[in-house]
Amino acid sequence: MKNKEIISKLPYSKPFLFVDEIIKIDENGVEGTFTFDEKLDFYKGHFENHPVTPGVILTETMAQIGLVCLGIFLLDNNFNKNTSIALTSTNIEFMKPVFPNEKVTVFSEKVYFRFGKLKCKVSMKNEFGVVVCSGEIAGMIV
């Protein structure tokens, strides 16, 4: 399955699509990017005059790239309109802020995929290669 095809199968659309590109993907993990446009609504009022990307959005970005894109790849032809990947747990540590117009890269490594559950170690780096957040995310295929 090609990277653009995986992105087209994501159950999200703008402004809630947080995947610009899949750089690489295989059965063990995925690497992808997203740039946080300064015009995104959640920046309005989130730290007035000094906007910062909310942690829940950083978590969602890691989940979309690191869990859902990988799940679609792993399911390959078994992923269809009736298939979803539901988030079941997160454990994320935040180290640095992400500001408007920053491009981030998400790295995900599969911990396991069995009995319909996918668990991954994820990290997000800024353009300088500095880890801004990392942890684990898991989801169920439904």
C-alpha positions as a Python dict, from the first residue, in 0.01 Angstrom:
ca = {
    (1, 'M'): (0, 0, 0),
    (2, 'K'): (140, 340, -100),
    (3, 'N'): (184, 624, 150),
    (4, 'K'): (-67, 856, -19),
    (5, 'E'): (-320, 573, -30),
    (6, 'I'): (-282, 524, 347),
    (7, 'I'): (-341, 896, 409),
    (8, 'S'): (-649, 886, 184),
    (9, 'K'): (-795, 606, 401),
    (10, 'L'): (-764, 807, 724),
    (11, 'P'): (-1107, 877, 876),
    (12, 'Y'): (-1025, 1249, 921),
    (13, 'S'): (-1039, 1565, 713),
    (14, 'K'): (-911, 1920, 754),
    (15, 'P'): (-903, 2087, 998),
    (16, 'F'): (-869, 1765, 1203),
    (17, 'L'): (-624, 1583, 975),
    (18, 'F'): (-277, 1600, 1129),
    (19, 'V'): (-78, 1405, 868),
    (20, 'D'): (102, 1580, 582),
    (21, 'E'): (339, 1307, 471),
    (22, 'I'): (442, 952, 549),
    (23, 'I'): (818, 936, 505),
    (24, 'K'): (854, 564, 562),
    (25, 'I'): (640, 277, 682),
    (26, 'D'): (685, -97, 727),
    (27, 'E'): (552, -374, 952),
    (28, 'N'): (760, -243, 1246),
    (29, 'G'): (677, 127, 1243),
    (30, 'V'): (614, 454, 1068),
    (31, 'E'): (768, 798, 1030),
    (32, 'G'): (558, 1095, 921),
    (33, 'T'): (531, 1473, 936),
    (34, 'F'): (286, 1751, 1002),
    (35, 'T'): (319, 2131, 1002),
    (36, 'F'): (96, 2321, 1247),
    (37, 'D'): (-47, 2611, 1046),
    (38, 'E'): (-79, 2929, 1254),
    (39, 'K'): (-439, 2969, 1132),
    (40, 'L'): (-563, 2653, 1308),
    (41, 'D'): (-854, 2743, 1537),
    (42, 'F'): (-712, 2597, 1856),
    (43, 'Y'): (-440, 2863, 1864),
    (44, 'K'): (-702, 3133, 1925),
    (45, 'G'): (-699, 3198, 2298),
    (46, 'H'): (-456, 2919, 2387),
    (47, 'F'): (-203, 3129, 2576),
    (48, 'E'): (-308, 3474, 2461),
    (49, 'N'): (-44, 3654, 2251),
    (50, 'H'): (187, 3351, 2278),
    (51, 'P'): (7, 3050, 2123),
    (52, 'V'): (128, 2697, 2192),
    (53, 'T'): (-1, 2373, 2041),
    (54, 'P'): (-219, 2196, 2303),
    (55, 'G'): (-88, 1864, 2433),
    (56, 'V'): (-407, 1689, 2330),
    (57, 'I'): (-341, 1796, 1968),
    (58, 'L'): (19, 1672, 1988),
    (59, 'T'): (-117, 1341, 2119),
    (60, 'E'): (-373, 1328, 1837),
    (61, 'T'): (-99, 1393, 1580),
    (62, 'M'): (110, 1107, 1720),
    (63, 'A'): (-199, 883, 1722),
    (64, 'Q'): (-294, 964, 1361),
    (65, 'I'): (57, 908, 1226),
    (66, 'G'): (195, 654, 1470),
    (67, 'L'): (-108, 437, 1534),
    (68, 'V'): (-379, 483, 1269),
    (69, 'C'): (-149, 507, 964),
    (70, 'L'): (46, 205, 1088),
    (71, 'G'): (-278, 15, 1158),
    (72, 'I'): (-406, 82, 806),
    (73, 'F'): (-74, -40, 664),
    (74, 'L'): (-77, -356, 878),
    (75, 'L'): (-437, -436, 786),
    (76, 'D'): (-362, -365, 418),
    (77, 'N'): (-654, -496, 212),
    (78, 'N'): (-860, -581, 521),
    (79, 'F'): (-906, -209, 601),
    (80, 'N'): (-1231, -75, 454),
    (81, 'K'): (-1507, 180, 518),
    (82, 'N'): (-1644, -30, 805),
    (83, 'T'): (-1306, -55, 980),
    (84, 'S'): (-1188, 191, 1245),
    (85, 'I'): (-904, 217, 1489),
    (86, 'A'): (-1024, 342, 1828),
    (87, 'L'): (-777, 492, 2074),
    (88, 'T'): (-769, 289, 2396),
    (89, 'S'): (-480, 435, 2596),
    (90, 'T'): (-207, 696, 2596),
    (91, 'N'): (89, 766, 2820),
    (92, 'I'): (264, 1075, 2685),
    (93, 'E'): (533, 1291, 2841),
    (94, 'F'): (572, 1648, 2714),
    (95, 'M'): (919, 1805, 2718),
    (96, 'K'): (910, 2109, 2485),
    (97, 'P'): (640, 2335, 2340),
    (98, 'V'): (538, 2326, 1974),
    (99, 'F'): (454, 2666, 1829),
    (100, 'P'): (247, 2771, 1527),
    (101, 'N'): (411, 2702, 1188),
    (102, 'E'): (641, 2436, 1334),
    (103, 'K'): (693, 2116, 1139),
    (104, 'V'): (717, 1802, 1351),
    (105, 'T'): (816, 1446, 1270),
    (106, 'V'): (650, 1153, 1443),
    (107, 'F'): (836, 825, 1490),
    (108, 'S'): (640, 516, 1587),
    (109, 'E'): (768, 169, 1670),
    (110, 'K'): (526, -122, 1697),
    (111, 'V'): (535, -287, 2039),
    (112, 'Y'): (274, -546, 1942),
    (113, 'F'): (-22, -609, 1714),
    (114, 'R'): (-237, -900, 1826),
    (115, 'F'): (-602, -980, 1893),
    (116, 'G'): (-701, -657, 1720),
    (117, 'K'): (-492, -436, 1951),
    (118, 'L'): (-201, -224, 1828),
    (119, 'K'): (42, -71, 2077),
    (120, 'C'): (328, 161, 1976),
    (121, 'K'): (613, 358, 2126),
    (122, 'V'): (591, 708, 1980),
    (123, 'S'): (802, 1020, 1981),
    (124, 'M'): (772, 1359, 1818),
    (125, 'K'): (1070, 1574, 1719),
    (126, 'N'): (1079, 1936, 1608),
    (127, 'E'): (1273, 2062, 1304),
    (128, 'F'): (1592, 2075, 1512),
    (129, 'G'): (1566, 1703, 1595),
    (130, 'V'): (1474, 1774, 1958),
    (131, 'V'): (1218, 1541, 2116),
    (132, 'V'): (914, 1746, 2219),
    (133, 'C'): (704, 1456, 2350),
    (134, 'S'): (712, 1078, 2367),
    (135, 'G'): (537, 780, 2518),
    (136, 'E'): (304, 495, 2427),
    (137, 'I'): (-27, 485, 2241),
    (138, 'A'): (-259, 189, 2193),
    (139, 'G'): (-576, 129, 1994),
    (140, 'M'): (-825, -141, 1896),
    (141, 'I'): (-938, -235, 1548),
    (142, 'V'): (-1318, -212, 1543),
}
